[in-house]
Amino acid sequence: MSEMMTKFTEYAADKEEATGVAINVELMNASQSQLTQNEQVKSLIEKGCDVICVNLVDRTEPTAITDLAESKQVPIIFFNRELVAEDLERWSELYYVGADALQSGVLEGELAANAFKTNAKMDKNGDGICQYVVLEGEAGHQDSIVRTEYSVNTLIENGVEAEKLGYAMANWNRAQAQTKTAALLTQFSGKIELIIANNDDMALGAIDALRDSQIPREDWPGVVGIDGTDAGLLAVENGEMLGTVYNDKEGQAREMLNLAFAIATNGDKDSIPLIDGKYVRTPYHKVTQENVEDYKK
């Protein structure tokens, strides 16, 4: 999110220079509190914002924000946490910009399956079964649920017999993932062959734990992540991660800025790839050592 917001602010400055239309961007952090976010949206509406972009804290609780926005006729672009479809249909001026969590899970599973099938060293005990653990992002977060389900299902559908040893909830956080991975490494001493992380930060936390362990580098379990953050791409480049799934933060920031600008200026939305007049989805991409340079650029 921090990388995406940096890009969003950069694109806003570029758009302002190109069009001559002043664009004022105000960033707020709700610190994982839906009540705080509701109050922030109310404050922004009272300040006279033309459009408000919301990374909803609780994707099941959009009612207060959408009701307030509709009553004041201020369009809302939700991003990152996708609402239930019915909630987005409640008013014509509600939009969503993001990616398809299902696709990210599928691609992560394909990365893991390809690595296990082509690298015999990953099968430490030689039983032909991939023993794995999962680092999950957040209880109730759609991306976390879907990424976990589809990464594992895709691993199996691609011909890899798999055995789940355990999982840990690390809340998208590197430090938490390091602590949780250290505990899993102790619990399943030498048995873990694959660590599936719902995002790169948790994958990097797992790598931190592996560095601190007594496990030789050549005996580390494979680690896969999602997002393609700068640090994640570096870990792929140096071989600490098998691969990651690039979440197009640049594309999402650009599309959200373009949509917000079109709405605020009563402009043309024809150039914006809206699906059903509501959704803008950017594709994910698999990243390995072979193509990581393309994404670092």
Tab-separated table of C-alpha atoms in Angstrom:
chain	number	residue	atom	x	y	z
A	1	MET	CA	0.000	0.000	0.000
A	2	SER	CA	2.791	2.451	0.801
A	3	GLU	CA	4.388	1.847	-2.603
A	4	MET	CA	1.013	2.206	-4.330
A	5	MET	CA	0.251	5.486	-2.548
A	6	THR	CA	3.662	6.864	-3.512
A	7	LYS	CA	2.885	6.081	-7.154
A	8	PHE	CA	-0.624	7.545	-6.860
A	9	THR	CA	0.797	10.842	-5.593
A	10	GLU	CA	3.409	10.889	-8.381
A	11	TYR	CA	0.764	10.270	-11.050
A	12	ALA	CA	-1.431	13.014	-9.586
A	13	ALA	CA	1.435	15.489	-9.940
A	14	ASP	CA	2.021	14.352	-13.534
A	15	LYS	CA	-1.701	14.656	-14.325
A	16	GLU	CA	-1.846	18.135	-12.838
A	17	GLU	CA	1.096	19.252	-14.976
A	18	ALA	CA	-0.343	17.674	-18.131
A	19	THR	CA	-3.880	19.039	-17.753
A	20	GLY	CA	-3.419	22.276	-15.842
A	21	VAL	CA	-6.107	21.129	-13.395
A	22	ALA	CA	-5.085	21.453	-9.750
A	23	ILE	CA	-5.172	18.099	-7.954
A	24	ASN	CA	-5.018	18.058	-4.171
A	25	VAL	CA	-4.322	14.638	-2.624
A	26	GLU	CA	-4.807	14.044	1.085
A	27	LEU	CA	-3.706	10.710	2.548
A	28	MET	CA	-5.145	9.302	5.778
A	29	ASN	CA	-4.417	6.121	7.732
A	30	ALA	CA	-7.247	4.563	9.740
A	31	SER	CA	-4.839	2.265	11.651
A	32	GLN	CA	-7.099	-0.759	11.081
A	33	SER	CA	-10.118	0.889	12.726
A	34	GLN	CA	-13.355	0.975	10.736
A	35	LEU	CA	-14.836	3.556	13.097
A	36	THR	CA	-11.816	5.800	12.559
A	37	GLN	CA	-12.113	5.371	8.798
A	38	ASN	CA	-15.819	6.248	8.870
A	39	GLU	CA	-14.963	9.486	10.691
A	40	GLN	CA	-12.156	10.240	8.249
A	41	VAL	CA	-14.484	9.862	5.261
A	42	LYS	CA	-17.008	12.134	6.968
A	43	SER	CA	-14.283	14.731	7.533
A	44	LEU	CA	-13.104	14.539	3.912
A	45	ILE	CA	-16.655	14.976	2.637
A	46	GLU	CA	-17.113	18.004	4.896
A	47	LYS	CA	-13.854	19.458	3.507
A	48	GLY	CA	-15.387	19.304	0.030
A	49	CYS	CA	-13.461	16.440	-1.563
A	50	ASP	CA	-14.692	15.581	-5.059
A	51	VAL	CA	-13.821	11.872	-4.852
A	52	ILE	CA	-12.703	9.666	-1.968
A	53	CYS	CA	-10.622	6.512	-2.465
A	54	VAL	CA	-11.063	4.005	0.345
A	55	ASN	CA	-9.053	0.913	1.267
A	56	LEU	CA	-11.893	-0.382	3.442
A	57	VAL	CA	-10.754	-1.686	6.836
A	58	ASP	CA	-13.595	-4.201	7.033
A	59	ARG	CA	-14.860	-5.217	3.603
A	60	THR	CA	-18.153	-6.387	5.148
A	61	GLU	CA	-18.883	-2.984	6.725
A	62	PRO	CA	-19.181	-0.394	3.937
A	63	THR	CA	-22.681	0.780	4.872
A	64	ALA	CA	-21.781	3.843	6.942
A	65	ILE	CA	-19.395	5.161	4.276
A	66	THR	CA	-21.627	4.428	1.292
A	67	ASP	CA	-24.741	5.887	2.943
A	68	LEU	CA	-22.906	9.076	3.893
A	69	ALA	CA	-21.307	9.392	0.455
A	70	GLU	CA	-24.614	8.897	-1.339
A	71	SER	CA	-26.405	11.410	0.890
A	72	LYS	CA	-23.739	14.005	0.031
A	73	GLN	CA	-23.321	12.819	-3.599
A	74	VAL	CA	-19.568	12.209	-3.246
A	75	PRO	CA	-18.371	9.234	-5.357
A	76	ILE	CA	-16.287	6.544	-3.664
A	77	ILE	CA	-13.561	4.430	-5.279
A	78	PHE	CA	-12.845	1.407	-3.113
A	79	PHE	CA	-9.498	-0.312	-3.634
A	80	ASN	CA	-7.427	-3.266	-2.377
A	81	ARG	CA	-10.173	-4.838	-0.236
A	82	GLU	CA	-13.004	-5.780	-2.543
A	83	LEU	CA	-16.562	-5.335	-1.314
A	84	VAL	CA	-19.256	-7.940	-1.623
A	85	ALA	CA	-20.780	-7.386	-5.072
A	86	GLU	CA	-24.198	-6.485	-3.677
A	87	ASP	CA	-22.692	-3.685	-1.589
A	88	LEU	CA	-21.036	-2.112	-4.619
A	89	GLU	CA	-24.374	-2.117	-6.445
A	90	ARG	CA	-26.110	-0.037	-3.778
A	91	TRP	CA	-25.310	3.242	-5.553
A	92	SER	CA	-24.228	4.095	-9.084
A	93	GLU	CA	-21.202	6.120	-7.933
A	94	LEU	CA	-19.379	3.309	-6.108
A	95	TYR	CA	-16.358	1.788	-7.885
A	96	TYR	CA	-13.605	-0.736	-7.216
A	97	VAL	CA	-9.992	-0.752	-8.410
A	98	GLY	CA	-7.846	-3.781	-7.688
A	99	ALA	CA	-6.726	-7.169	-8.890
A	100	ASP	CA	-8.312	-10.615	-8.914
A	101	ALA	CA	-7.203	-12.428	-5.760
A	102	LEU	CA	-8.089	-15.766	-7.350
A	103	GLN	CA	-5.554	-15.196	-10.130
A	104	SER	CA	-2.796	-14.386	-7.637
A	105	GLY	CA	-3.406	-17.657	-5.789
A	106	VAL	CA	-3.406	-19.649	-9.021
A	107	LEU	CA	-0.127	-18.116	-10.194
A	108	GLU	CA	1.511	-18.635	-6.800
A	109	GLY	CA	0.453	-22.288	-6.896
A	110	GLU	CA	1.903	-22.628	-10.401
A	111	LEU	CA	5.217	-21.161	-9.233
A	112	ALA	CA	5.371	-23.612	-6.341
A	113	ALA	CA	4.350	-26.608	-8.460
A	114	ASN	CA	6.915	-25.880	-11.151
A	115	ALA	CA	9.682	-25.483	-8.573
A	116	PHE	CA	8.817	-28.727	-6.785
A	117	LYS	CA	8.587	-30.710	-10.005
A	118	THR	CA	11.832	-29.376	-11.471
A	119	ASN	CA	14.014	-29.213	-8.350
A	120	ALA	CA	14.474	-32.634	-6.776
A	121	LYS	CA	16.228	-31.088	-3.765
A	122	MET	CA	12.932	-29.592	-2.586
A	123	ASP	CA	11.628	-33.084	-1.804
A	124	LYS	CA	13.869	-33.444	1.231
A	125	ASN	CA	12.600	-36.857	2.364
A	126	GLY	CA	12.171	-38.229	-1.154
A	127	ASP	CA	8.569	-39.324	-0.611
A	128	GLY	CA	7.227	-37.478	-3.673
A	129	ILE	CA	4.936	-35.404	-1.451
A	130	CYS	CA	5.317	-31.662	-0.869
A	131	GLN	CA	5.122	-30.949	2.854
A	132	TYR	CA	4.115	-27.295	3.230
A	133	VAL	CA	3.031	-24.578	5.648
A	134	VAL	CA	1.039	-21.425	4.909
A	135	LEU	CA	1.544	-17.903	6.242
A	136	GLU	CA	-1.892	-16.277	6.059
A	137	GLY	CA	-2.452	-12.554	5.889
A	138	GLU	CA	-5.502	-11.609	7.861
A	139	ALA	CA	-8.583	-13.301	9.295
A	140	GLY	CA	-11.599	-12.528	7.098
A	141	HIS	CA	-9.627	-10.684	4.395
A	142	GLN	CA	-10.852	-11.891	1.011
A	143	ASP	CA	-7.390	-11.855	-0.570
A	144	SER	CA	-5.997	-13.944	2.282
A	145	ILE	CA	-8.770	-16.542	2.050
A	146	VAL	CA	-8.696	-16.785	-1.740
A	147	ARG	CA	-4.900	-16.720	-2.099
A	148	THR	CA	-4.540	-19.573	0.381
A	149	GLU	CA	-7.255	-21.713	-1.189
A	150	TYR	CA	-6.212	-21.292	-4.810
A	151	SER	CA	-2.455	-21.512	-4.280
A	152	VAL	CA	-2.838	-24.904	-2.594
A	153	ASN	CA	-5.506	-26.163	-5.001
A	154	THR	CA	-3.389	-25.143	-7.999
A	155	LEU	CA	-0.312	-26.839	-6.537
A	156	ILE	CA	-2.284	-30.089	-6.378
A	157	GLU	CA	-4.009	-29.605	-9.746
A	158	ASN	CA	-0.567	-29.230	-11.319
A	159	GLY	CA	0.322	-32.763	-10.311
A	160	VAL	CA	2.022	-32.230	-6.949
A	161	GLU	CA	0.841	-34.381	-4.085
A	162	ALA	CA	0.817	-32.119	-1.040
A	163	GLU	CA	0.599	-32.449	2.737
A	164	LYS	CA	-0.249	-29.462	4.914
A	165	LEU	CA	1.839	-29.491	8.084
A	166	GLY	CA	0.516	-26.275	9.593
A	167	TYR	CA	-0.240	-22.600	9.153
A	168	ALA	CA	0.115	-19.297	10.970
A	169	MET	CA	-1.727	-15.968	10.811
A	170	ALA	CA	0.878	-13.232	10.430
A	171	ASN	CA	-1.295	-10.247	9.422
A	172	TRP	CA	0.705	-9.355	6.296
A	173	ASN	CA	3.570	-8.405	8.631
A	174	ARG	CA	7.238	-9.303	8.197
A	175	ALA	CA	8.143	-9.334	11.892
A	176	GLN	CA	5.122	-11.442	12.818
A	177	ALA	CA	5.906	-13.850	9.993
A	178	GLN	CA	9.477	-14.203	11.218
A	179	THR	CA	8.292	-15.136	14.707
A	180	LYS	CA	5.606	-17.508	13.446
A	181	THR	CA	7.974	-19.178	10.973
A	182	ALA	CA	10.601	-19.704	13.662
A	183	ALA	CA	7.964	-21.526	15.715
A	184	LEU	CA	6.907	-23.642	12.726
A	185	LEU	CA	10.526	-24.554	11.951
A	186	THR	CA	10.934	-25.765	15.514
A	187	GLN	CA	7.598	-27.610	15.528
A	188	PHE	CA	8.235	-29.407	12.224
A	189	SER	CA	11.988	-29.804	12.538
A	190	GLY	CA	13.433	-30.465	9.086
A	191	LYS	CA	10.100	-31.495	7.564
A	192	ILE	CA	8.972	-28.266	5.871
A	193	GLU	CA	9.679	-28.280	2.121
A	194	LEU	CA	7.601	-25.283	1.043
A	195	ILE	CA	6.419	-22.050	2.670
A	196	ILE	CA	3.451	-20.433	0.924
A	197	ALA	CA	3.015	-16.802	1.998
A	198	ASN	CA	-0.007	-14.648	1.174
A	199	ASN	CA	2.294	-11.678	0.514
A	200	ASP	CA	5.951	-10.793	0.062
A	201	ASP	CA	6.401	-9.198	3.478
A	202	MET	CA	5.467	-12.467	5.171
A	203	ALA	CA	7.656	-14.417	2.741
A	204	LEU	CA	10.536	-12.116	3.708
A	205	GLY	CA	9.744	-12.716	7.386
A	206	ALA	CA	10.018	-16.441	6.712
A	207	ILE	CA	13.408	-15.849	5.072
A	208	ASP	CA	14.514	-13.820	8.103
A	209	ALA	CA	13.618	-16.804	10.305
A	210	LEU	CA	15.497	-19.176	8.009
A	211	ARG	CA	18.577	-16.939	8.154
A	212	ASP	CA	18.439	-17.022	11.956
A	213	SER	CA	17.974	-20.805	12.043
A	214	GLN	CA	20.672	-23.463	11.970
A	215	ILE	CA	19.402	-24.721	8.611
A	216	PRO	CA	22.069	-24.500	5.864
A	217	ARG	CA	21.017	-22.286	2.949
A	218	GLU	CA	20.992	-25.235	0.524
A	219	ASP	CA	18.501	-27.040	2.769
A	220	TRP	CA	16.024	-24.169	3.135
A	221	PRO	CA	12.435	-24.915	2.166
A	222	GLY	CA	11.210	-23.121	-0.933
A	223	VAL	CA	9.438	-19.803	-0.284
A	224	VAL	CA	6.852	-18.159	-2.541
A	225	GLY	CA	5.093	-14.834	-2.092
A	226	ILE	CA	2.702	-12.396	-3.723
A	227	ASP	CA	2.950	-8.663	-4.516
A	228	GLY	CA	6.325	-8.108	-6.148
A	229	THR	CA	7.415	-5.444	-3.688
A	230	ASP	CA	10.881	-3.984	-4.150
A	231	ALA	CA	12.260	-6.136	-1.324
A	232	GLY	CA	10.406	-9.183	-2.623
A	233	LEU	CA	11.876	-8.783	-6.109
A	234	LEU	CA	15.354	-8.496	-4.611
A	235	ALA	CA	14.795	-11.769	-2.708
A	236	VAL	CA	13.768	-13.465	-5.948
A	237	GLU	CA	16.812	-12.060	-7.712
A	238	ASN	CA	19.217	-13.410	-5.107
A	239	GLY	CA	17.502	-16.788	-4.939
A	240	GLU	CA	16.089	-16.550	-1.423
A	241	MET	CA	12.543	-16.760	-2.826
A	242	LEU	CA	11.498	-19.179	-5.559
A	243	GLY	CA	9.270	-16.510	-7.033
A	244	THR	CA	6.562	-13.974	-6.405
A	245	VAL	CA	3.366	-12.856	-8.122
A	246	TYR	CA	3.554	-9.250	-9.238
A	247	ASN	CA	0.641	-7.130	-8.034
A	248	ASP	CA	0.559	-4.190	-10.434
A	249	LYS	CA	0.637	-1.334	-7.934
A	250	GLU	CA	1.652	1.105	-10.684
A	251	GLY	CA	-1.276	0.075	-12.880
A	252	GLN	CA	-3.760	0.231	-10.024
A	253	ALA	CA	-2.507	3.638	-8.880
A	254	ARG	CA	-2.694	4.973	-12.452
A	255	GLU	CA	-6.195	3.592	-13.112
A	256	MET	CA	-7.494	4.885	-9.777
A	257	LEU	CA	-6.072	8.343	-10.443
A	258	ASN	CA	-7.515	8.408	-13.966
A	259	LEU	CA	-10.928	7.275	-12.726
A	260	ALA	CA	-10.948	9.812	-9.895
A	261	PHE	CA	-9.937	12.579	-12.305
A	262	ALA	CA	-12.648	11.650	-14.809
A	263	ILE	CA	-15.289	11.592	-12.078
A	264	ALA	CA	-14.192	14.872	-10.502
A	265	THR	CA	-14.030	16.735	-13.825
A	266	ASN	CA	-17.130	15.120	-15.371
A	267	GLY	CA	-14.774	13.753	-17.969
A	268	ASP	CA	-14.898	10.819	-20.338
A	269	LYS	CA	-14.545	7.352	-18.792
A	270	ASP	CA	-14.258	5.581	-22.165
A	271	SER	CA	-10.485	5.214	-21.869
A	272	ILE	CA	-10.790	3.567	-18.435
A	273	PRO	CA	-11.156	-0.240	-18.609
A	274	LEU	CA	-14.296	-0.398	-16.485
A	275	ILE	CA	-15.992	-3.786	-16.172
A	276	ASP	CA	-19.776	-3.533	-15.753
A	277	GLY	CA	-19.276	0.187	-15.202
A	278	LYS	CA	-17.918	-0.579	-11.725
A	279	TYR	CA	-14.666	-2.537	-11.676
A	280	VAL	CA	-11.131	-1.925	-12.859
A	281	ARG	CA	-8.937	-5.021	-12.542
A	282	THR	CA	-5.236	-5.208	-13.293
A	283	PRO	CA	-3.609	-8.577	-14.032
A	284	TYR	CA	-1.023	-10.345	-11.892
A	285	HIS	CA	2.219	-11.750	-13.345
A	286	LYS	CA	4.560	-14.566	-12.285
A	287	VAL	CA	8.087	-13.452	-11.427
A	288	THR	CA	11.108	-15.764	-11.176
A	289	GLN	CA	14.867	-15.255	-11.431
A	290	GLU	CA	14.486	-15.556	-15.219
A	291	ASN	CA	12.343	-12.432	-15.618
A	292	VAL	CA	12.785	-10.480	-12.380
A	293	GLU	CA	14.803	-7.743	-14.120
A	294	ASP	CA	11.738	-6.834	-16.192
A	295	TYR	CA	9.767	-6.071	-13.030
A	296	LYS	CA	12.559	-4.316	-11.170
A	297	LYS	CA	12.443	-1.773	-13.987
